[in-house]
CSV table of C-alpha atoms in Angstrom, one decimal:
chain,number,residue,atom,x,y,z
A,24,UNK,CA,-88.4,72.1,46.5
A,25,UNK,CA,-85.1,73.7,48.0
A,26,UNK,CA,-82.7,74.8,46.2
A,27,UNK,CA,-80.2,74.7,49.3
A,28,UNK,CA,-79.4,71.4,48.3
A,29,UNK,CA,-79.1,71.5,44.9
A,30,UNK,CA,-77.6,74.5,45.0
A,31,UNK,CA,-77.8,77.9,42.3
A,32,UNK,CA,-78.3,77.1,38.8
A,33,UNK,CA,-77.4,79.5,36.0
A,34,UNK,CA,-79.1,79.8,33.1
A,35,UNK,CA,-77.0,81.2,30.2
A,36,UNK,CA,-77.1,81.4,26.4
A,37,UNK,CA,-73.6,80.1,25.8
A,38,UNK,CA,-73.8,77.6,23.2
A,39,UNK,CA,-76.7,79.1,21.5
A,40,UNK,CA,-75.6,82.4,21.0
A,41,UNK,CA,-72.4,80.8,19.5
A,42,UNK,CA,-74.4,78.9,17.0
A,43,UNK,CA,-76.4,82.2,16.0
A,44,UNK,CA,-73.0,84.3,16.1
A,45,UNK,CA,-71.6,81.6,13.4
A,46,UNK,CA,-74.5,81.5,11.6
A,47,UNK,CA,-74.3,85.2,11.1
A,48,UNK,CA,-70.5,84.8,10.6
A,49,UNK,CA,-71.6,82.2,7.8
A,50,UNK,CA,-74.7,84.8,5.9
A,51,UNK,CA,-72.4,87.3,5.8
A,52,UNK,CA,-69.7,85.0,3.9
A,53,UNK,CA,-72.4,83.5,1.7
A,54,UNK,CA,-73.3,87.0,0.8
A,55,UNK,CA,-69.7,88.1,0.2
A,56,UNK,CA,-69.5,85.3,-2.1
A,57,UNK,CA,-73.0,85.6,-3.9
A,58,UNK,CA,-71.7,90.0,-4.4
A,59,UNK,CA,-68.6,88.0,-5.9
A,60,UNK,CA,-70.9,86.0,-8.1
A,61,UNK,CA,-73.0,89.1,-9.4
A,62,UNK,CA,-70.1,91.1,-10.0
A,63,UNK,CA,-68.6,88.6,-12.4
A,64,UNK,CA,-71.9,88.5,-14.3
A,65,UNK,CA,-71.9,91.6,-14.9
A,66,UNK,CA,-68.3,92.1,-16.1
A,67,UNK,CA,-66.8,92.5,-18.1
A,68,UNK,CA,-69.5,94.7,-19.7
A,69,UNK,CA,-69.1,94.2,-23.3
A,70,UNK,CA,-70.0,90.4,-23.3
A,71,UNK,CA,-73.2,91.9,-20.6
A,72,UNK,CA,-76.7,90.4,-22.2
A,73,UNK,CA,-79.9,90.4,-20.5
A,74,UNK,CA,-79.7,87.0,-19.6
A,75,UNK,CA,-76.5,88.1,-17.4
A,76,UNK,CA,-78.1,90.8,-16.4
A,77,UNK,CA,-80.9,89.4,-14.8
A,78,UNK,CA,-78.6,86.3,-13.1
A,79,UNK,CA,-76.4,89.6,-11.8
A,80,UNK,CA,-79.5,91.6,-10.4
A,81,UNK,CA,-80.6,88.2,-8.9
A,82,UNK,CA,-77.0,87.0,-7.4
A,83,UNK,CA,-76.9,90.9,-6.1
A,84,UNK,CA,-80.7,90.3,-4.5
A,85,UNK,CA,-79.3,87.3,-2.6
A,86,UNK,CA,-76.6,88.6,-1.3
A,87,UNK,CA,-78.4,91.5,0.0
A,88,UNK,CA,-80.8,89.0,1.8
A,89,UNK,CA,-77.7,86.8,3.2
A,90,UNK,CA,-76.0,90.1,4.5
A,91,UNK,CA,-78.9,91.7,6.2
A,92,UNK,CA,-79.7,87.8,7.9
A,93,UNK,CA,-76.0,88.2,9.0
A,94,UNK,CA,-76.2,91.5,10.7
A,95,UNK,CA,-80.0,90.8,12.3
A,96,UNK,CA,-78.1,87.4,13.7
A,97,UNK,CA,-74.9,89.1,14.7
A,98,UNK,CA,-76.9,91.7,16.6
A,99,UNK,CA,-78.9,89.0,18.3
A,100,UNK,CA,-76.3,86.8,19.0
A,101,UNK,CA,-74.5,90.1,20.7
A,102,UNK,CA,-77.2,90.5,23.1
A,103,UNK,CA,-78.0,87.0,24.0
A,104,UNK,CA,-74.4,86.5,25.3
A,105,UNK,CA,-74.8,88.7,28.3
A,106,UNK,CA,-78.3,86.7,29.0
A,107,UNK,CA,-78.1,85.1,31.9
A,108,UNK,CA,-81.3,84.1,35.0
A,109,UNK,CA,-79.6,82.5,38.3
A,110,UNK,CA,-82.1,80.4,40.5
A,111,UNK,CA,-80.8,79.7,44.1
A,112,UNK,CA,-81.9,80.5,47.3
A,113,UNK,CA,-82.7,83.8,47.5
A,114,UNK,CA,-84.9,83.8,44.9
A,115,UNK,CA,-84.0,84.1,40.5
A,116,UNK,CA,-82.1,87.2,39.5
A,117,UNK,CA,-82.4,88.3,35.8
A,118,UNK,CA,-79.7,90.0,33.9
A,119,UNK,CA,-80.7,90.8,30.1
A,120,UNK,CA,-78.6,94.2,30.0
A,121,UNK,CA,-75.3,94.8,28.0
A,122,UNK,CA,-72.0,94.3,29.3
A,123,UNK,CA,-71.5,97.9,29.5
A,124,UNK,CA,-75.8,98.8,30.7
A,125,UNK,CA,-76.3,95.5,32.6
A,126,UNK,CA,-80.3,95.5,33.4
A,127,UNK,CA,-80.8,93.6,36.4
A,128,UNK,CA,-84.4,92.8,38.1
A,129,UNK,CA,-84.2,90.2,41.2
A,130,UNK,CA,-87.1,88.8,42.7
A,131,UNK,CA,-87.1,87.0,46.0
A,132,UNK,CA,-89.3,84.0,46.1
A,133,UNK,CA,-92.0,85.0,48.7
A,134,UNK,CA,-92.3,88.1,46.2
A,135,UNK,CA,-93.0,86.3,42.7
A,136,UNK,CA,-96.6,86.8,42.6
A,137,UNK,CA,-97.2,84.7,38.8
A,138,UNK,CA,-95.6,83.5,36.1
A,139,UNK,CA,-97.6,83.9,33.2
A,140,UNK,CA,-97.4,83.2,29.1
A,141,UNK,CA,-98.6,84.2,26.2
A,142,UNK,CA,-98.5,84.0,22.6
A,143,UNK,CA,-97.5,86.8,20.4
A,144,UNK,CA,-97.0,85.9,16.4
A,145,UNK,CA,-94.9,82.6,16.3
A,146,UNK,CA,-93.1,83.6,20.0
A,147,UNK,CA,-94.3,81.9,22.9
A,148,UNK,CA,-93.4,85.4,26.0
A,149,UNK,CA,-93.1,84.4,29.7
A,150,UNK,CA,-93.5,87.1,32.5
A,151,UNK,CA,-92.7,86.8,35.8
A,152,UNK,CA,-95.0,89.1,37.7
A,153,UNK,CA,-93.5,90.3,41.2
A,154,UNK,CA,-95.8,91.5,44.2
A,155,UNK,CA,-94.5,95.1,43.6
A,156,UNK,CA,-95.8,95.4,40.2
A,157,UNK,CA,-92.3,94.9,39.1
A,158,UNK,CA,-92.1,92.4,36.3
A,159,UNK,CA,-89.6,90.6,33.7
A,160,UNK,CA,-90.7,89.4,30.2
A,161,UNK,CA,-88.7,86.4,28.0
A,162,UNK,CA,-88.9,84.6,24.9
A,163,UNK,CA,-86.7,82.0,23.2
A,164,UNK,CA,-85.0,85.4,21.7
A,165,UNK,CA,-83.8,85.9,25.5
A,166,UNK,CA,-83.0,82.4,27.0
A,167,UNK,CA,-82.9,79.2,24.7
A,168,UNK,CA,-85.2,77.0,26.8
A,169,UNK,CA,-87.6,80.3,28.6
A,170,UNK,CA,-90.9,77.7,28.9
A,171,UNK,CA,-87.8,75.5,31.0
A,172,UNK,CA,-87.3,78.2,33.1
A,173,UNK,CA,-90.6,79.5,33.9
A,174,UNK,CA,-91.2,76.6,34.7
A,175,UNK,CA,-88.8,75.7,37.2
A,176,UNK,CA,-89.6,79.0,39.0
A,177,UNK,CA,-93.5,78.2,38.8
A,178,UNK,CA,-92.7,75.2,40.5
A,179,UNK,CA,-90.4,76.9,42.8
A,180,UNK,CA,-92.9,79.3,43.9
A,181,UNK,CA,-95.8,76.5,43.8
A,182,UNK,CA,-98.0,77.9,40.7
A,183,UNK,CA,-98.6,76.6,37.3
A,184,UNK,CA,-97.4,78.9,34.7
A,185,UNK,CA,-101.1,80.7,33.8
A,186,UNK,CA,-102.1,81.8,30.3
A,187,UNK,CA,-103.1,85.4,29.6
């Protein structure tokens, strides 16, 4: 496989971190609007009974849930925008840094010595293993297809991907 001809592919998060950054966008509405619906349960307080008590405490539960999805999303979101793995032929260079702290590991492809996976929880993790010891790990919380793109550089490099 050369990637001369085809020339460098980019792989970047784009789309999918726009979906989780409107996603988050929408939690954290939801939960403006469910603090809107506990606060009108629980006012004015001389019609307050337990009943609208409870459905106050409850609405105010919710949107404490919807605004603490909306931050963890936002924060993801953030961090998967500056995602990006660029295959061409050199060899794949991975930037998974900030704008501002860009963290940067490139490995040439005579130098990728595996590309391994693993299961940890409900995440599938792919590692590229260099010859140096040097290595890079990702999930679908990095890149939104990762078992696409360890597999396109096991193929590059002429390996299977191999389970630890």
């Amino acid at each position: 496989m050369a990637y001369e001809a085809e020339g460098p592919t980019v792989v970047r998060n784009g789309l999918y971190a726009g979906i989780i950054l409107l996603g988050s966008a929408f939690g954290l509405f939801v939960a403006l609007c469910l603090a809107i619906l506990a606060l009108a349960n629980l006012f004015p307080l001389n019609l307050l009974t337990v009943q609208r008590g409870v459905d106050a405490l409850l609405w105010a539960a919710f949107a404490a849930y919807g605004a603490l999805m909306g931050i963890s999303w936002w924060g993801r979101g953030r961090r998967m925008v500056f995602y990006s793995a660029r295959l061409d032929e050199r060899g794949v260079d991975f930037r998974l840094g900030t704008r501002r702290h860009p963290d940067t590991c490139f490995f040439p492809w005579g130098e990728i010595r595996a590309v391994g996976h693993k299961r940890k929880g409900n995440a599938q993790y792919f590692t590229v293993f260099g010859r140096d010891g040097s290595s890079v790990e990702f999930s679908a919380y990095t890149f939104a297809r990762p078992k696409r793109l360890a597999r396109r550089i096991a193929e590059h490099v002429g390996q299977s991907i191999q389970e630890a």
